[in-house]
PDB file of C-alpha atoms in Angstrom:
ATOM      1  CA  MET A1190       4.528 -17.509  -3.468  1.00 51.00           C
ATOM      2  CA  ILE A1191       7.673 -16.169  -4.976  1.00 52.00           C
ATOM      3  CA  ALA A1192       8.694 -19.539  -6.369  1.00 48.00           C
ATOM      4  CA  ARG A1193       5.471 -19.521  -8.419  1.00 47.00           C
ATOM      5  CA  MET A1194       6.246 -16.183 -10.063  1.00 45.00           C
ATOM      6  CA  THR A1195       6.276 -16.256 -13.891  1.00 34.00           C
ATOM      7  CA  ALA A1196       9.258 -15.334 -15.995  1.00 35.00           C
ATOM      8  CA  ALA A1197       7.173 -12.507 -17.472  1.00 36.00           C
ATOM      9  CA  LEU A1198       6.726 -10.990 -14.028  1.00 42.00           C
ATOM     10  CA  ILE A1199      10.430 -11.045 -13.261  1.00 44.00           C
ATOM     11  CA  LEU A1200      11.227  -9.555 -16.641  1.00 41.00           C
ATOM     12  CA  SER A1201       8.599  -6.784 -16.425  1.00 44.00           C
ATOM     13  CA  VAL A1202       9.701  -5.675 -13.029  1.00 45.00           C
ATOM     14  CA  PHE A1203      13.470  -6.194 -13.203  1.00 45.00           C
ATOM     15  CA  GLY A1204      14.348  -6.455 -16.927  1.00 45.00           C
ATOM     16  CA  GLY A1205      15.001  -2.744 -17.258  1.00 44.00           C
ATOM     17  CA  MET A1206      16.776  -2.369 -13.938  1.00 46.00           C
ATOM     18  CA  ALA A1207      19.290   0.148 -15.279  1.00 44.00           C
ATOM     19  CA  PHE A1208      16.685   2.396 -16.701  1.00 63.00           C
ATOM     20  CA  ALA A1209      14.145   4.727 -15.081  1.00 70.00           C
ATOM     21  CA  GLN A1210      10.460   4.171 -15.797  1.00 74.00           C
ATOM     22  CA  GLU A1211       7.655   6.712 -15.613  1.00 90.00           C
ATOM     23  CA  VAL A1212       4.780   4.302 -14.937  1.00 93.00           C
ATOM     24  CA  ALA A1213       4.872   1.048 -13.027  1.00 94.00           C
ATOM     25  CA  GLU A1214       4.178  -2.034 -15.077  1.00 92.00           C
ATOM     26  CA  VAL A1215       1.361  -4.063 -13.449  1.00 95.00           C
ATOM     27  CA  PRO A1216       2.024  -7.827 -13.521  1.00 93.00           C
ATOM     28  CA  GLU A1217      -0.534  -9.978 -15.339  1.00 94.00           C
ATOM     29  CA  GLY A1218      -3.364 -11.067 -13.041  1.00 96.00           C
ATOM     30  CA  CYS A1219      -2.902  -8.127 -10.698  1.00 97.00           C
ATOM     31  CA  THR A1220      -5.024  -5.028 -10.100  1.00 97.00           C
ATOM     32  CA  PRO A1221      -3.411  -1.837  -8.791  1.00 98.00           C
ATOM     33  CA  LEU A1222      -5.029  -0.487  -5.704  1.00 98.00           C
ATOM     34  CA  ALA A1223      -3.053   2.693  -4.880  1.00 98.00           C
ATOM     35  CA  THR A1224       0.309   4.397  -5.249  1.00 98.00           C
ATOM     36  CA  VAL A1225       2.016   5.826  -2.156  1.00 98.00           C
ATOM     37  CA  HIS A1226       4.382   8.707  -2.654  1.00 98.00           C
ATOM     38  CA  LYS A1227       7.232   8.806  -0.139  1.00 98.00           C
ATOM     39  CA  ASN A1228      10.201  10.915   0.713  1.00 97.00           C
ATOM     40  CA  GLU A1229      13.593  10.296  -1.031  1.00 96.00           C
ATOM     41  CA  CYS A1230      11.855  10.001  -4.455  1.00 96.00           C
ATOM     42  CA  ARG A1231      10.232   6.627  -3.660  1.00 96.00           C
ATOM     43  CA  THR A1232       6.848   5.311  -4.688  1.00 97.00           C
ATOM     44  CA  SER A1233       5.145   2.078  -3.677  1.00 98.00           C
ATOM     45  CA  THR A1234       2.239   0.722  -5.819  1.00 98.00           C
ATOM     46  CA  LEU A1235       0.021  -1.684  -3.912  1.00 98.00           C
ATOM     47  CA  LEU A1236      -1.592  -4.490  -5.919  1.00 98.00           C
ATOM     48  CA  MET A1237      -4.184  -7.146  -5.449  1.00 98.00           C
ATOM     49  CA  CYS A1238      -3.166 -10.346  -7.191  1.00 97.00           C
ATOM     50  CA  GLY A1239      -5.957 -12.938  -6.769  1.00 97.00           C
ATOM     51  CA  GLN A1240      -6.255 -13.440  -3.038  1.00 95.00           C
ATOM     52  CA  ASP A1241      -2.698 -12.075  -2.419  1.00 97.00           C
ATOM     53  CA  ARG A1242      -1.030  -8.697  -2.295  1.00 97.00           C
ATOM     54  CA  GLN A1243       2.105  -7.279  -3.902  1.00 97.00           C
ATOM     55  CA  VAL A1244       3.900  -3.926  -3.426  1.00 97.00           C
ATOM     56  CA  LEU A1245       6.168  -2.673  -6.186  1.00 95.00           C
ATOM     57  CA  THR A1246       8.584  -0.019  -4.844  1.00 95.00           C
ATOM     58  CA  PHE A1247      10.597   2.329  -7.088  1.00 94.00           C
ATOM     59  CA  ALA A1248      13.454   4.676  -6.167  1.00 93.00           C
ATOM     60  CA  ASN A1249      14.135   7.525  -8.535  1.00 92.00           C
ATOM     61  CA  GLY A1250      12.072   5.732 -11.188  1.00 93.00           C
ATOM     62  CA  ARG A1251      14.004   2.475 -10.947  1.00 91.00           C
ATOM     63  CA  PRO A1252      12.705  -0.781  -9.563  1.00 91.00           C
ATOM     64  CA  ASP A1253      13.936  -1.188  -6.000  1.00 91.00           C
ATOM     65  CA  ILE A1254      12.138  -4.087  -4.265  1.00 92.00           C
ATOM     66  CA  VAL A1255       9.024  -6.193  -4.613  1.00 94.00           C
ATOM     67  CA  HIS A1256       7.160  -7.358  -1.447  1.00 95.00           C
ATOM     68  CA  PHE A1257       4.782 -10.303  -1.526  1.00 96.00           C
ATOM     69  CA  TYR A1258       1.955 -10.685   1.050  1.00 97.00           C
ATOM     70  CA  ASP A1259      -0.884 -13.174   1.642  1.00 97.00           C
ATOM     71  CA  GLY A1260      -4.442 -11.939   1.714  1.00 97.00           C
ATOM     72  CA  ASP A1261      -4.166 -10.774   5.349  1.00 97.00           C
ATOM     73  CA  TRP A1262      -0.944  -8.802   4.672  1.00 98.00           C
ATOM     74  CA  GLY A1263       1.258 -11.449   6.198  1.00 97.00           C
ATOM     75  CA  LEU A1264       4.710 -11.418   4.637  1.00 97.00           C
ATOM     76  CA  ASP A1265       5.234 -14.008   1.906  1.00 96.00           C
ATOM     77  CA  GLY A1266       8.677 -12.750   0.937  1.00 95.00           C
ATOM     78  CA  PHE A1267      10.515 -10.157  -1.119  1.00 92.00           C
ATOM     79  CA  LEU A1268      12.839  -9.776  -4.112  1.00 92.00           C
ATOM     80  CA  TYR A1269      15.745  -7.416  -3.980  1.00 81.00           C
ATOM     81  CA  GLN A1270      16.343  -4.880  -6.679  1.00 63.00           C
ATOM     82  CA  ALA A1271      19.916  -5.785  -7.713  1.00 51.00           C
ATOM     83  CA  ASN A1272      19.190  -9.401  -8.845  1.00 56.00           C
ATOM     84  CA  ALA A1273      15.782 -11.058  -9.456  1.00 60.00           C
ATOM     85  CA  GLN A1274      17.270 -14.261  -8.181  1.00 66.00           C
ATOM     86  CA  THR A1275      18.058 -12.765  -4.721  1.00 83.00           C
ATOM     87  CA  ARG A1276      15.026 -13.310  -2.530  1.00 90.00           C
ATOM     88  CA  PHE A1277      13.519 -14.217   0.800  1.00 93.00           C
ATOM     89  CA  GLU A1278      10.510 -16.541   0.508  1.00 95.00           C
ATOM     90  CA  ARG A1279       8.147 -17.840   3.232  1.00 96.00           C
ATOM     91  CA  ASN A1280       8.505 -21.502   4.105  1.00 94.00           C
ATOM     92  CA  PRO A1281       4.849 -22.492   3.653  1.00 89.00           C
ATOM     93  CA  GLY A1282       3.041 -24.101   6.608  1.00 83.00           C
ATOM     94  CA  VAL A1283       5.620 -22.910   9.137  1.00 88.00           C
ATOM     95  CA  GLY A1284       4.813 -20.411  11.917  1.00 92.00           C
ATOM     96  CA  GLU A1285       2.228 -17.556  11.923  1.00 95.00           C
ATOM     97  CA  TRP A1286       2.154 -14.221  10.206  1.00 97.00           C
ATOM     98  CA  LEU A1287       0.472 -10.873  10.362  1.00 97.00           C
ATOM     99  CA  ASN A1288      -3.312 -10.687  10.213  1.00 97.00           C
ATOM    100  CA  LEU A1289      -4.271  -7.123   9.484  1.00 97.00           C
ATOM    101  CA  GLY A1290      -7.726  -7.490  11.015  1.00 97.00           C
ATOM    102  CA  ASP A1291      -6.161  -8.768  14.283  1.00 97.00           C
ATOM    103  CA  LEU A1292      -3.714  -5.905  14.302  1.00 98.00           C
ATOM    104  CA  ILE A1293      -6.415  -3.328  13.861  1.00 97.00           C
ATOM    105  CA  ALA A1294      -8.617  -4.976  16.552  1.00 97.00           C
ATOM    106  CA  ASP A1295      -5.937  -5.690  19.190  1.00 97.00           C
ATOM    107  CA  GLY A1296      -3.362  -3.019  18.412  1.00 97.00           C
ATOM    108  CA  GLN A1297      -0.635  -5.631  18.111  1.00 98.00           C
ATOM    109  CA  ASP A1298       0.325  -8.823  16.295  1.00 98.00           C
ATOM    110  CA  ILE A1299       3.275 -11.033  15.671  1.00 97.00           C
ATOM    111  CA  GLU A1300       5.049 -13.020  13.039  1.00 97.00           C
ATOM    112  CA  ASP A1301       7.094 -16.135  13.836  1.00 96.00           C
ATOM    113  CA  GLY A1302       8.246 -18.388  11.021  1.00 95.00           C
ATOM    114  CA  VAL A1303      10.956 -19.238   8.481  1.00 96.00           C
ATOM    115  CA  LEU A1304      12.057 -17.409   5.377  1.00 95.00           C
ATOM    116  CA  LEU A1305      14.088 -19.148   2.720  1.00 95.00           C
ATOM    117  CA  PHE A1306      16.984 -17.079   1.334  1.00 93.00           C
ATOM    118  CA  SER A1307      18.109 -17.866  -2.183  1.00 91.00           C
ATOM    119  CA  THR A1308      20.561 -16.349  -4.810  1.00 87.00           C
ATOM    120  CA  ARG A1309      21.934 -17.680  -8.077  1.00 83.00           C
ATOM    121  CA  VAL A1310      24.352 -19.702  -5.902  1.00 87.00           C
ATOM    122  CA  VAL A1311      22.601 -20.214  -2.506  1.00 88.00           C
ATOM    123  CA  LYS A1312      19.261 -22.135  -2.514  1.00 91.00           C
ATOM    124  CA  ASN A1313      16.720 -22.153   0.294  1.00 93.00           C
ATOM    125  CA  ARG A1314      18.960 -21.208   3.184  1.00 93.00           C
ATOM    126  CA  GLU A1315      16.631 -20.986   6.288  1.00 94.00           C
ATOM    127  CA  PHE A1316      16.402 -17.805   8.329  1.00 94.00           C
ATOM    128  CA  VAL A1317      14.187 -17.762  11.412  1.00 95.00           C
ATOM    129  CA  VAL A1318      12.066 -14.565  11.452  1.00 95.00           C
ATOM    130  CA  GLN A1319      10.368 -12.982  14.342  1.00 96.00           C
ATOM    131  CA  GLY A1320       8.418  -9.762  14.231  1.00 97.00           C
ATOM    132  CA  ALA A1321       6.266  -7.640  16.527  1.00 98.00           C
ATOM    133  CA  TYR A1322       3.641  -5.217  15.164  1.00 98.00           C
ATOM    134  CA  SER A1323       2.148  -2.423  17.211  1.00 98.00           C
ATOM    135  CA  LEU A1324      -0.359   0.277  16.386  1.00 98.00           C
ATOM    136  CA  SER A1325      -0.599   3.547  18.245  1.00 97.00           C
ATOM    137  CA  ASP A1326      -3.488   5.951  18.520  1.00 96.00           C
ATOM    138  CA  GLU A1327      -1.713   8.430  16.247  1.00 97.00           C
ATOM    139  CA  VAL A1328      -3.630   9.063  13.002  1.00 98.00           C
ATOM    140  CA  VAL A1329      -1.826  10.347   9.895  1.00 97.00           C
ATOM    141  CA  ASP A1330      -3.624  12.035   7.018  1.00 98.00           C
ATOM    142  CA  LEU A1331      -2.575  10.928   3.597  1.00 98.00           C
ATOM    143  CA  SER A1332      -4.426  12.882   0.886  1.00 98.00           C
ATOM    144  CA  GLY A1333      -7.582  12.962   3.021  1.00 98.00           C
ATOM    145  CA  HIS A1334      -7.394   9.304   4.111  1.00 98.00           C
ATOM    146  CA  ALA A1335      -6.836   8.366   7.729  1.00 98.00           C
ATOM    147  CA  PHE A1336      -4.032   5.944   8.534  1.00 98.00           C
ATOM    148  CA  ARG A1337      -3.102   4.718  12.019  1.00 98.00           C
ATOM    149  CA  LYS A1338       0.657   4.806  12.609  1.00 98.00           C
ATOM    150  CA  GLY A1339       2.601   2.052  14.272  1.00 98.00           C
ATOM    151  CA  THR A1340       5.826   0.190  14.385  1.00 98.00           C
ATOM    152  CA  LEU A1341       7.254  -3.179  13.230  1.00 98.00           C
ATOM    153  CA  HIS A1342      10.395  -4.688  14.728  1.00 97.00           C
ATOM    154  CA  ARG A1343      11.627  -7.713  12.740  1.00 96.00           C
ATOM    155  CA  GLU A1344      14.681  -9.938  13.281  1.00 95.00           C
ATOM    156  CA  LEU A1345      16.101 -12.621  10.947  1.00 93.00           C
ATOM    157  CA  GLN A1346      18.872 -15.038  11.726  1.00 92.00           C
ATOM    158  CA  ARG A1347      20.236 -18.363  10.613  1.00 91.00           C
ATOM    159  CA  GLU A1348      19.824 -20.758  13.561  1.00 85.00           C
ATOM    160  CA  GLY A1349      23.025 -20.966  15.615  1.00 81.00           C
ATOM    161  CA  ILE A1350      24.973 -18.427  13.483  1.00 89.00           C
ATOM    162  CA  ASP A1351      25.182 -15.154  15.385  1.00 83.00           C
ATOM    163  CA  SER A1352      26.969 -13.268  12.605  1.00 85.00           C
ATOM    164  CA  SER A1353      23.907 -13.825  10.345  1.00 85.00           C
ATOM    165  CA  TRP A1354      21.598 -11.668  12.524  1.00 89.00           C
ATOM    166  CA  LEU A1355      19.635  -8.869  10.793  1.00 89.00           C
ATOM    167  CA  GLY A1356      17.244  -6.436  12.390  1.00 91.00           C
ATOM    168  CA  PHE A1357      14.725  -3.994  10.979  1.00 94.00           C
ATOM    169  CA  ASP A1358      12.681  -1.282  12.657  1.00 97.00           C
ATOM    170  CA  LEU A1359       9.940   0.183  10.492  1.00 97.00           C
ATOM    171  CA  ASP A1360       7.159   2.694  10.753  1.00 98.00           C
ATOM    172  CA  ILE A1361       3.881   1.226   9.514  1.00 98.00           C
ATOM    173  CA  TYR A1362       0.653   2.889   8.454  1.00 98.00           C
ATOM    174  CA  VAL A1363      -2.713   1.030   8.365  1.00 98.00           C
ATOM    175  CA  SER A1364      -6.058   2.023   6.957  1.00 98.00           C
ATOM    176  CA  GLU A1365      -9.017  -0.006   8.162  1.00 97.00           C
ATOM    177  CA  ALA A1366     -11.447   1.726   5.721  1.00 97.00           C
ATOM    178  CA  LEU A1367      -9.151   1.010   2.715  1.00 97.00           C
ATOM    179  CA  GLY A1368      -7.737  -2.296   3.969  1.00 97.00           C
ATOM    180  CA  LEU A1369      -4.198  -1.101   3.195  1.00 98.00           C
ATOM    181  CA  PHE A1370      -0.829  -1.604   4.841  1.00 98.00           C
ATOM    182  CA  VAL A1371       2.045   0.790   4.117  1.00 98.00           C
ATOM    183  CA  GLU A1372       5.679   0.702   5.252  1.00 97.00           C
ATOM    184  CA  GLY A1373       7.530   3.878   6.058  1.00 97.00           C
ATOM    185  CA  ASP A1374      10.823   4.857   7.619  1.00 96.00           C
ATOM    186  CA  LEU A1375      13.258   1.979   7.920  1.00 95.00           C
ATOM    187  CA  THR A1376      16.205   1.397  10.234  1.00 94.00           C
ATOM    188  CA  SER A1377      18.310  -1.615   9.413  1.00 89.00           C
ATOM    189  CA  HIS A1378      20.768  -3.278  11.672  1.00 91.00           C
ATOM    190  CA  ALA A1379      23.391  -6.022  11.139  1.00 86.00           C
ATOM    191  CA  ARG A1380      25.758  -7.725  13.543  1.00 82.00           C
ATOM    192  CA  ASP A1381      28.935  -5.628  14.112  1.00 79.00           C
ATOM    193  CA  ARG A1382      27.785  -2.931  11.647  1.00 79.00           C
ATOM    194  CA  ASP A1383      26.471   0.592  12.048  1.00 79.00           C
ATOM    195  CA  SER A1384      22.703   0.948  11.846  1.00 87.00           C
ATOM    196  CA  PHE A1385      21.266   2.830   8.886  1.00 88.00           C
ATOM    197  CA  THR A1386      18.008   4.778   8.732  1.00 93.00           C
ATOM    198  CA  ALA A1387      16.203   5.686   5.475  1.00 93.00           C
ATOM    199  CA  ASP A1388      13.472   8.347   5.369  1.00 95.00           C
ATOM    200  CA  HIS A1389      10.698   6.531   3.556  1.00 96.00           C
ATOM    201  CA  THR A1390       7.875   8.562   5.161  1.00 97.00           C
ATOM    202  CA  PRO A1391       4.662   8.320   3.057  1.00 98.00           C
ATOM    203  CA  ARG A1392       3.476  11.801   2.143  1.00 98.00           C
ATOM    204  CA  ALA A1393       0.522  11.165  -0.232  1.00 98.00           C
ATOM    205  CA  ILE A1394      -1.561   8.403  -1.693  1.00 98.00           C
ATOM    206  CA  ARG A1395      -3.015   8.346  -5.214  1.00 98.00           C
ATOM    207  CA  PHE A1396      -5.836   6.263  -6.587  1.00 98.00           C
ATOM    208  CA  GLU A1397      -6.934   5.377 -10.168  1.00 97.00           C
ATOM    209  CA  GLY A1398      -7.749   8.474 -12.184  1.00 97.00           C
ATOM    210  CA  GLU A1399      -5.682  10.742  -9.953  1.00 97.00           C
ATOM    211  CA  PRO A1400      -2.348  12.366 -10.953  1.00 96.00           C
ATOM    212  CA  GLY A1401       0.559  10.195  -9.661  1.00 97.00           C
ATOM    213  CA  PHE A1402      -1.290   6.888  -9.756  1.00 98.00           C
ATOM    214  CA  LEU A1403       1.228   4.206 -10.899  1.00 98.00           C
ATOM    215  CA  ALA A1404       3.994   6.817 -10.941  1.00 97.00           C
ATOM    216  CA  THR A1405       7.540   5.507 -10.328  1.00 96.00           C
ATOM    217  CA  ARG A1406       8.960   8.949  -9.309  1.00 96.00           C
ATOM    218  CA  SER A1407       7.577  10.490  -6.140  1.00 97.00           C
ATOM    219  CA  ASP A1408       6.193  14.012  -5.791  1.00 96.00           C
ATOM    220  CA  PHE A1409       8.672  14.339  -2.847  1.00 97.00           C
ATOM    221  CA  GLY A1410      12.457  14.322  -2.879  1.00 95.00           C
ATOM    222  CA  CYS A1411      13.201  13.920  -6.552  1.00 94.00           C
ATOM    223  CA  ASP A1412      15.721  16.203  -8.258  1.00 80.00           C
ATOM    224  CA  GLY A1413      14.627  18.132 -11.255  1.00 56.00           C
TER     225      GLY A1413
END
């Protein structure tokens, strides 16, 4: 998925990395679905791109990360903010990934596959990824829309290299009625390093025609 991205998309999302934007630029061929306003001045705009999904996340008006998903919200990969050439990309045809319908029906689902890590120097370094999704009965109201809250625990590691281990614990929010999947608070772990938690709690969701749709600065946690 990421390998097929056009140069125009990379430039539109990352070309102005040093500068804040007021409105998210929608990649060609994509339709914006909603913008989620989170704590710590973060917004995430959810897109439909053909049969696939993308999420553009901004922090303080600056591009932060782009997530790519298949049509069932299974992770396809992600691009880091600092460098458009730094990415994790799903190894196609390997393993199994989240199916949102199964998660809603069963309350749990898994991911088990391989992500390929690349930078300007490193190309397609394999990381084994394993994740466990779980939905609780807790329902959170976002601007009048009901989202079930759950958790995702994900681990990545190069096979046989203990020092490469990375772990992530995330809150997740799922709306069956809207067909949307939203990530919240994130705790990241790395071998022999202190864990770090970021408050990315979603506080509101905006749709086309509503104030804050496509905004890159959140209604929550921004200075000034």
